[in-house]
CSV table of C-alpha atoms and ligand atoms in Angstrom, one decimal:
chain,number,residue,atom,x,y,z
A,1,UNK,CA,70.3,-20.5,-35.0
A,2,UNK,CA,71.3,-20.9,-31.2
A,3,UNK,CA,70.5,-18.2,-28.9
A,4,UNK,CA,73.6,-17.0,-27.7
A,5,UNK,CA,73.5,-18.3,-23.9
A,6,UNK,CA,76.1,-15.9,-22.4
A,7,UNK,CA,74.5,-13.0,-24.1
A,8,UNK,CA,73.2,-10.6,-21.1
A,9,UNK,CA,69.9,-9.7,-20.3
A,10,UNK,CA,68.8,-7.5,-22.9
A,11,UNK,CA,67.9,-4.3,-20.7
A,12,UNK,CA,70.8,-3.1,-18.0
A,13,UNK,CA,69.6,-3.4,-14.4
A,14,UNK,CA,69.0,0.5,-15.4
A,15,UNK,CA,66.5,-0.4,-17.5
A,16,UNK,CA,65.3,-3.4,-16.2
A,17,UNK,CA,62.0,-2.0,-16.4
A,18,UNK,CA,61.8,-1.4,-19.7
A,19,UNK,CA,60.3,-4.1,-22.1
A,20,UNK,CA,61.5,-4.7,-25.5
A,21,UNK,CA,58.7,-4.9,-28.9
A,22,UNK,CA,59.0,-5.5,-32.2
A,23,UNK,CA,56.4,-4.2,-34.9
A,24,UNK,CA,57.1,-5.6,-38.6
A,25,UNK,CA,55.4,-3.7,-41.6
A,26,UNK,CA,53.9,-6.4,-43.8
A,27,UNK,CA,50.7,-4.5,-45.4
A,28,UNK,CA,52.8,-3.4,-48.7
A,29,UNK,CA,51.6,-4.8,-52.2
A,30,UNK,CA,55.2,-5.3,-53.6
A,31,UNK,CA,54.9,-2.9,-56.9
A,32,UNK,CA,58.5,-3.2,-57.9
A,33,UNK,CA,58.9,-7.4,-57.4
A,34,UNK,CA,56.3,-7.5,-59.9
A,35,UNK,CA,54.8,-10.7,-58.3
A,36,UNK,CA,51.6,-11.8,-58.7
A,37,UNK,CA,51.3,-12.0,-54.3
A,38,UNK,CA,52.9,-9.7,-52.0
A,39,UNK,CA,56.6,-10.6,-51.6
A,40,UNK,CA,56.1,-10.8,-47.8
A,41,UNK,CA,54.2,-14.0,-49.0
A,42,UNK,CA,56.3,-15.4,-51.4
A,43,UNK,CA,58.3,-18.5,-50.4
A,44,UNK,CA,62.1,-19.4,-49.9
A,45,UNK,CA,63.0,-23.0,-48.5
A,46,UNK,CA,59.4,-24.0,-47.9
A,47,UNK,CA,58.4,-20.8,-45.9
A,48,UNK,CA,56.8,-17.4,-47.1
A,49,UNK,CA,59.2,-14.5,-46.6
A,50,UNK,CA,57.3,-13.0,-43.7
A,51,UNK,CA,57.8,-16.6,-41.5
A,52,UNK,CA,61.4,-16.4,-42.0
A,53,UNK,CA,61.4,-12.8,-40.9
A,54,UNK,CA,59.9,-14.0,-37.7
A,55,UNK,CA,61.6,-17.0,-36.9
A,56,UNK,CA,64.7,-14.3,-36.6
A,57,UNK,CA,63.0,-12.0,-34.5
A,58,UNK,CA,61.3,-14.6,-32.2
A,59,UNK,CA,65.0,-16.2,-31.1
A,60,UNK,CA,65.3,-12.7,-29.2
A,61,UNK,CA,63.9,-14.8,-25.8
A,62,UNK,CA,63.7,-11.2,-24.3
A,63,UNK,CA,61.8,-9.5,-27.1
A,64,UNK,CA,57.7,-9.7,-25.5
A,65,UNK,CA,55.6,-9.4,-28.6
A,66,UNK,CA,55.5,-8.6,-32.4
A,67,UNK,CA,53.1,-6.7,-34.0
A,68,UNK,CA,52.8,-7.4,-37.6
A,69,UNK,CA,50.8,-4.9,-39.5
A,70,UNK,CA,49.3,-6.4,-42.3
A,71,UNK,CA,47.0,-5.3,-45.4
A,72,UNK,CA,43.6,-4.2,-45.0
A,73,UNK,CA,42.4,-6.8,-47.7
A,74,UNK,CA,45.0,-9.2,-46.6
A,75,UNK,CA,43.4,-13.2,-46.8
A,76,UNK,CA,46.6,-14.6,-46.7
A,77,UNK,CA,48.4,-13.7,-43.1
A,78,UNK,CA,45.9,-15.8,-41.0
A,79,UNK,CA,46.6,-18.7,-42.8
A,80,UNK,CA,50.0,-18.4,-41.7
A,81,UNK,CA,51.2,-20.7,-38.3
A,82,UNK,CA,52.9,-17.1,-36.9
A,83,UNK,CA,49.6,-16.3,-37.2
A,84,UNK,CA,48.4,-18.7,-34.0
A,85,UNK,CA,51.8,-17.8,-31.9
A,86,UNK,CA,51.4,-16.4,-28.8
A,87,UNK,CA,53.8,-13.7,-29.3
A,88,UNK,CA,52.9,-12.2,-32.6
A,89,UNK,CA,49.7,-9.9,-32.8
A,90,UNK,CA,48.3,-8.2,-36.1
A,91,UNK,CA,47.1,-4.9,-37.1
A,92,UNK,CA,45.6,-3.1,-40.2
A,93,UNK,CA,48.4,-1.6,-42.0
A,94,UNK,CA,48.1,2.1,-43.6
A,95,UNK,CA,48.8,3.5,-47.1
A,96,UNK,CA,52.3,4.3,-46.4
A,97,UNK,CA,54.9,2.2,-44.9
A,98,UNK,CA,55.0,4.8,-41.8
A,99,UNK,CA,51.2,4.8,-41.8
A,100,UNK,CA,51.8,0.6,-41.5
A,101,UNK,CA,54.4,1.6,-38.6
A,102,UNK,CA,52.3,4.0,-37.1
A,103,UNK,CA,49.4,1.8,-37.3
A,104,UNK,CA,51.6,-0.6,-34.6
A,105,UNK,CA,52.5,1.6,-32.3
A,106,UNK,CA,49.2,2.9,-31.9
A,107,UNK,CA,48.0,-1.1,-31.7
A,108,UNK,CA,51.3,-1.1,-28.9
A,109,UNK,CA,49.1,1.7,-26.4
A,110,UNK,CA,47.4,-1.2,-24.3
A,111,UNK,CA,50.5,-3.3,-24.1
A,112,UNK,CA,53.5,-0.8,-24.1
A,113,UNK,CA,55.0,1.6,-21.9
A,114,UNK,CA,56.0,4.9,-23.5
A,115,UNK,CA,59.4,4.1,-22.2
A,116,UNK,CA,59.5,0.5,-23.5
A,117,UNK,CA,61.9,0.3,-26.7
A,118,UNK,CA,60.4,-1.3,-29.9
A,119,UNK,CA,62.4,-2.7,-32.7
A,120,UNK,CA,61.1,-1.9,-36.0
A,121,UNK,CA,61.8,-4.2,-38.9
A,122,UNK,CA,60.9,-4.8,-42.6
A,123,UNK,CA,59.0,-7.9,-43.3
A,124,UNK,CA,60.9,-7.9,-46.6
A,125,UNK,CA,63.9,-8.5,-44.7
A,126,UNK,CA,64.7,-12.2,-43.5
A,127,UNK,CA,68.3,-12.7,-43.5
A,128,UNK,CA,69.2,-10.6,-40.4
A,129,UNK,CA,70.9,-12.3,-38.0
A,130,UNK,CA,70.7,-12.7,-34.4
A,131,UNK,CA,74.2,-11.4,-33.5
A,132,UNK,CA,73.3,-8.2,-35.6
A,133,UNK,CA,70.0,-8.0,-33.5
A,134,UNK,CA,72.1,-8.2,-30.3
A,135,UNK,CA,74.4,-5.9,-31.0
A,136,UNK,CA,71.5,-3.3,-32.0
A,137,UNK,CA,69.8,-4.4,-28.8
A,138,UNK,CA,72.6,-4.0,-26.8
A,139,UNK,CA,74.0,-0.3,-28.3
A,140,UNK,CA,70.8,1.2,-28.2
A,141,UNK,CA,70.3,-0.2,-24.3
A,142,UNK,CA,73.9,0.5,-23.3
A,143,UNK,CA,73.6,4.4,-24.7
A,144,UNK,CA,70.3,4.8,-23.8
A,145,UNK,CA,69.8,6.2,-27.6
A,146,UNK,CA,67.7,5.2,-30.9
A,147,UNK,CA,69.5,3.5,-33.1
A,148,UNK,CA,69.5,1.7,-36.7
A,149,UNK,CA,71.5,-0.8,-38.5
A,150,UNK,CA,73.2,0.0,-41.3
A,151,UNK,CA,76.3,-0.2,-43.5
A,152,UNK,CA,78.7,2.2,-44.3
A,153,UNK,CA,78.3,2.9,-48.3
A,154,UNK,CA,80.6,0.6,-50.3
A,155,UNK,CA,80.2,1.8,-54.3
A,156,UNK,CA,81.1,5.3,-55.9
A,157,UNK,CA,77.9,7.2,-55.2
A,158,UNK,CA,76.4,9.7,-58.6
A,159,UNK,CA,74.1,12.4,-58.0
A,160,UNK,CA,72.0,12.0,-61.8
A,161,UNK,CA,70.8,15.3,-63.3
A,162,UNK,CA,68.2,15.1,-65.8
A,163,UNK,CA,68.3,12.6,-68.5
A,164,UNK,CA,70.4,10.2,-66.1
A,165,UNK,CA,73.6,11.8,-67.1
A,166,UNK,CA,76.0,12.1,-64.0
A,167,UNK,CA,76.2,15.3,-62.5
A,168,UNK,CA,78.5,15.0,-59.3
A,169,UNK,CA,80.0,12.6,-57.0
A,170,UNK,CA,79.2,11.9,-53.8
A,171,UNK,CA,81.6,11.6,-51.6
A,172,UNK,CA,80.5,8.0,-49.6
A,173,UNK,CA,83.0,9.0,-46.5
A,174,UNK,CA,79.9,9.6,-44.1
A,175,UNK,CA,77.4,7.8,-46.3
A,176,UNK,CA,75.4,4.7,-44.6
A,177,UNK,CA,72.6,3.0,-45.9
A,178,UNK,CA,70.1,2.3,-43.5
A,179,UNK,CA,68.3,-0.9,-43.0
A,180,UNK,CA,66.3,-2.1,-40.4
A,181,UNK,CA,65.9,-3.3,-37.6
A,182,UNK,CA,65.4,0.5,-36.2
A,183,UNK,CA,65.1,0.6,-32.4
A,184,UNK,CA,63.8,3.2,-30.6
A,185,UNK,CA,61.4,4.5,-27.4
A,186,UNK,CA,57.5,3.6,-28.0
A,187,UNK,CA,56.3,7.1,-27.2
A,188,UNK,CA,59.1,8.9,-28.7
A,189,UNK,CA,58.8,7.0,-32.0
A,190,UNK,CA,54.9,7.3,-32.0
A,191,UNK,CA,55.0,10.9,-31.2
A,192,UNK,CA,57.4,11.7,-33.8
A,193,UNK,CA,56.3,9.9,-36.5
A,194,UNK,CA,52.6,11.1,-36.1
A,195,UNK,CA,54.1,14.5,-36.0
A,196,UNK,CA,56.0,14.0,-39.6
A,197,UNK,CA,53.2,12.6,-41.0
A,198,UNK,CA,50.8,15.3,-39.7
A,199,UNK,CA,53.3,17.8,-40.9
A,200,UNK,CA,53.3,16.2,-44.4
A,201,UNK,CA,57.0,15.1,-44.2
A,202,UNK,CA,58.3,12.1,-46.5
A,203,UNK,CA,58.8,9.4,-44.1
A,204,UNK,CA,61.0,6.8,-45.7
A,205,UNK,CA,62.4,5.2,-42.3
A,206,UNK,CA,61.6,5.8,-38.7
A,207,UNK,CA,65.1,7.5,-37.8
A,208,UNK,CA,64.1,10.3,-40.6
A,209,UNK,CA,60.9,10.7,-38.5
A,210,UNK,CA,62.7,11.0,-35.1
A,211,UNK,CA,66.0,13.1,-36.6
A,212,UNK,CA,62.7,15.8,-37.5
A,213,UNK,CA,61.8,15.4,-34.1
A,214,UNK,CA,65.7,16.6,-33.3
A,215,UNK,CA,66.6,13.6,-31.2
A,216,UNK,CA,69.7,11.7,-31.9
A,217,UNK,CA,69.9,8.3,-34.0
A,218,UNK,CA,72.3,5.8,-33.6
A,219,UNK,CA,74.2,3.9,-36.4
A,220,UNK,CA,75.0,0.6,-35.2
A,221,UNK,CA,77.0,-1.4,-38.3
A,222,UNK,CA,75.2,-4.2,-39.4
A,223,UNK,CA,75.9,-7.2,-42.1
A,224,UNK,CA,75.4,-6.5,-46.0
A,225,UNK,CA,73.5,-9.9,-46.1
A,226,UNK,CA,70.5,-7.7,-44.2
A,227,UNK,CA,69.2,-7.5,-47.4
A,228,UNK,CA,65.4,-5.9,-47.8
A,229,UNK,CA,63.8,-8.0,-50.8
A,230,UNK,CA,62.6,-5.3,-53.3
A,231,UNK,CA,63.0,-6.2,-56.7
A,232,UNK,CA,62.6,-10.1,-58.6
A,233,UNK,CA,66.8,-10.8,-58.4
A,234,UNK,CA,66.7,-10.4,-54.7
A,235,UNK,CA,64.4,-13.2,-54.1
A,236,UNK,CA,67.0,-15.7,-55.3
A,237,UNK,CA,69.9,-13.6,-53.6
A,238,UNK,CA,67.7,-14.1,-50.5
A,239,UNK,CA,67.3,-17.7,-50.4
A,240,UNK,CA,71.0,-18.3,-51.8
A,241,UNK,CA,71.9,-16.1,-48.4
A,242,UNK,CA,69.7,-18.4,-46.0
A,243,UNK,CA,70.8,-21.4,-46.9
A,244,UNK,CA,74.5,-19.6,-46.3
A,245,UNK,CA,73.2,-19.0,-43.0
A,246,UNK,CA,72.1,-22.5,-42.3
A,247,UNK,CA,75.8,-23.5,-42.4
A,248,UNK,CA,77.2,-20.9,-40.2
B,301,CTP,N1,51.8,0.6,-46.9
B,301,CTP,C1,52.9,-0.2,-46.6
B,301,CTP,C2,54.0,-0.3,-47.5
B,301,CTP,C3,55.0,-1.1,-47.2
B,301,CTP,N2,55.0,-1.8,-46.0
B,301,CTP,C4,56.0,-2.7,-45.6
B,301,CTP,O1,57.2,-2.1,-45.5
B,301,CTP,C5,58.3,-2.9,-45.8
B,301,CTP,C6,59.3,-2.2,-46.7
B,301,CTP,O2,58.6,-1.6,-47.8
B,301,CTP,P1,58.8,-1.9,-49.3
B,301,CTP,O3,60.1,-2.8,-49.5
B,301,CTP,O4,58.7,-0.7,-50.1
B,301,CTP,O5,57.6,-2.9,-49.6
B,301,CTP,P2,56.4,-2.6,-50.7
B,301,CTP,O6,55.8,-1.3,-50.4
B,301,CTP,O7,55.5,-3.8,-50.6
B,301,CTP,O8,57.2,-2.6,-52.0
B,301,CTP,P3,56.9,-1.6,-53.3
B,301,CTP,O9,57.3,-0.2,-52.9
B,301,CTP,O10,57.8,-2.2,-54.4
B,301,CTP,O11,55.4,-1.7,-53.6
B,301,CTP,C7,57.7,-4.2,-46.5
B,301,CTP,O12,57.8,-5.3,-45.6
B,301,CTP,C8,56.3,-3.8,-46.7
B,301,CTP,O13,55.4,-4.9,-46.6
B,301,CTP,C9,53.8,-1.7,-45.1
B,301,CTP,O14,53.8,-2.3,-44.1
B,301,CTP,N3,52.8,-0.9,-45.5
B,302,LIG,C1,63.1,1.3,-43.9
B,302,LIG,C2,64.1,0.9,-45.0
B,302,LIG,O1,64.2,-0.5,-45.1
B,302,LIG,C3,65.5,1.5,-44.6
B,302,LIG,O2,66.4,1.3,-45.7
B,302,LIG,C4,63.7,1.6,-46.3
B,302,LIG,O3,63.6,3.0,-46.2
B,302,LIG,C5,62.4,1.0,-46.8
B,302,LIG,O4,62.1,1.6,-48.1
B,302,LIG,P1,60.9,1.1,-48.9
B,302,LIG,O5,60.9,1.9,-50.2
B,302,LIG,O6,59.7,1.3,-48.1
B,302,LIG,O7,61.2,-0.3,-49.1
């Protein structure tokens, strides 16, 4: 995919200051794919899941460094040529997701300003595209506010009672589904998110961490191909979607 040439520096002479990070959660085990490796490992058109993830984030020419966090008893990441590129660091993951997420920001403390902006985004995730980065980028920059992609709900929406029987609908008017990349300030996003987890709070995404911290999150709409690989159909889905891409 070709940078866009004409797209503007990422930060406004503003913020020229300001450096844009990236930290990628990597360190989950995959439960619900079912596979026998982590599906951040498993492959799609010759590459593991996690190398195409990166390959999208590393055609941001603005973005300094990703920090992948990874699994303590992790033997396969290393192997991996990301591994050996100058712009991608590791970490030891948590427990939790957040704890992975945490885990890189707290890696981010030597390198990082408090006011630098870092990009978080699922390892499970490899079809975003660049434009969607861009526009993220440039929204979160331009408003000087968090923000998230996402994409406004599309199917009826059930609340289930017990026994999976329906028991209201939801009305999907001012529903979203988020997805990631979520961009937001280093120190605000470390601070906020070590205060949810402190506190005990589920932490599902980092705008429910910072939204607890009362600051504002933005929703910038993104694609429905920025699909998170979770369950066995979605590897296919995934691959069918990249070699899509490949054409556009
Ligand atoms: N302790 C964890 C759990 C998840 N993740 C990462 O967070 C992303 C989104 O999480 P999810 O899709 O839930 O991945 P898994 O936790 O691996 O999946 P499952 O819940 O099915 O086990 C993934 O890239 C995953 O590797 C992480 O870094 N650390
Ligand atoms: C962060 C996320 O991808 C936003 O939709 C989602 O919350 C991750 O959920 P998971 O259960 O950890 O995959």
């Amino acid at each position: 995919m070709s940078v866009d040439a004409d797209f503007p520096s990422v930060l406004s002479p503003r913020l020229s200051k300001a450096k844009l990070w990236a930290i990628v959660p990597a360190a989950g085990v995959g439960a619900r794919m079912g596979s026998d490796l982590p599906k951040q490992y498993l492959t799609m058109q010759g590459k593991t899941v996690i190398e195409h993830t990166l390959d999208r984030l590393l055609t941001l020419p603005t973005l300094e460094k990703v920090i992948v966090a990874i699994g303590k008893h992790d033997g396969i990441w290393q192997t991996l040529l990301s591994a050996s590129s100058h712009r991608v660091l590791s970490t030891i993951g948590g427990r939790d997701r957040a704890d992975s997420v945490l885990a890189g920001l707290n890696a981010l403390k030597t390198l990082a300003s408090d006011d630098d902006w870092v990009m978080v985004h699922d390892a499970a995730r490899p079809c975003v595209r660049l434009p969607c980065l861009e526009k993220l980028i440039q929204k979160v920059v331009e408003h000087d506010c968090g923000g998230i992609l996402a994409v406004p709900a599309s199917d009826t929406l059930k609340q289930s009672s017990a026994d999976n029987i329906v028991s209201c609908t939801i009305d999907r008017q001012e529903i979203w589904q988020a997805q990631t990349p979520q961009m937001f300030k280093v120190g605000q996003l470390r601070e906020a998110l070590a205060a949810a987890l402190e506190g005990g709070y589920p932490v599902t995404d980092e705008a429910s961490a910072i939204e607890r911290a009362g600051l504002p999150v933005m929703l910038v709409e993104g694609r429905r191909d920025n699909i998170k690989i979770t369950h066995p159909e979605d590897l296919p889905l995934a691959e069918f979607l990249l070699g899509q891409q490949c054409n556009d």
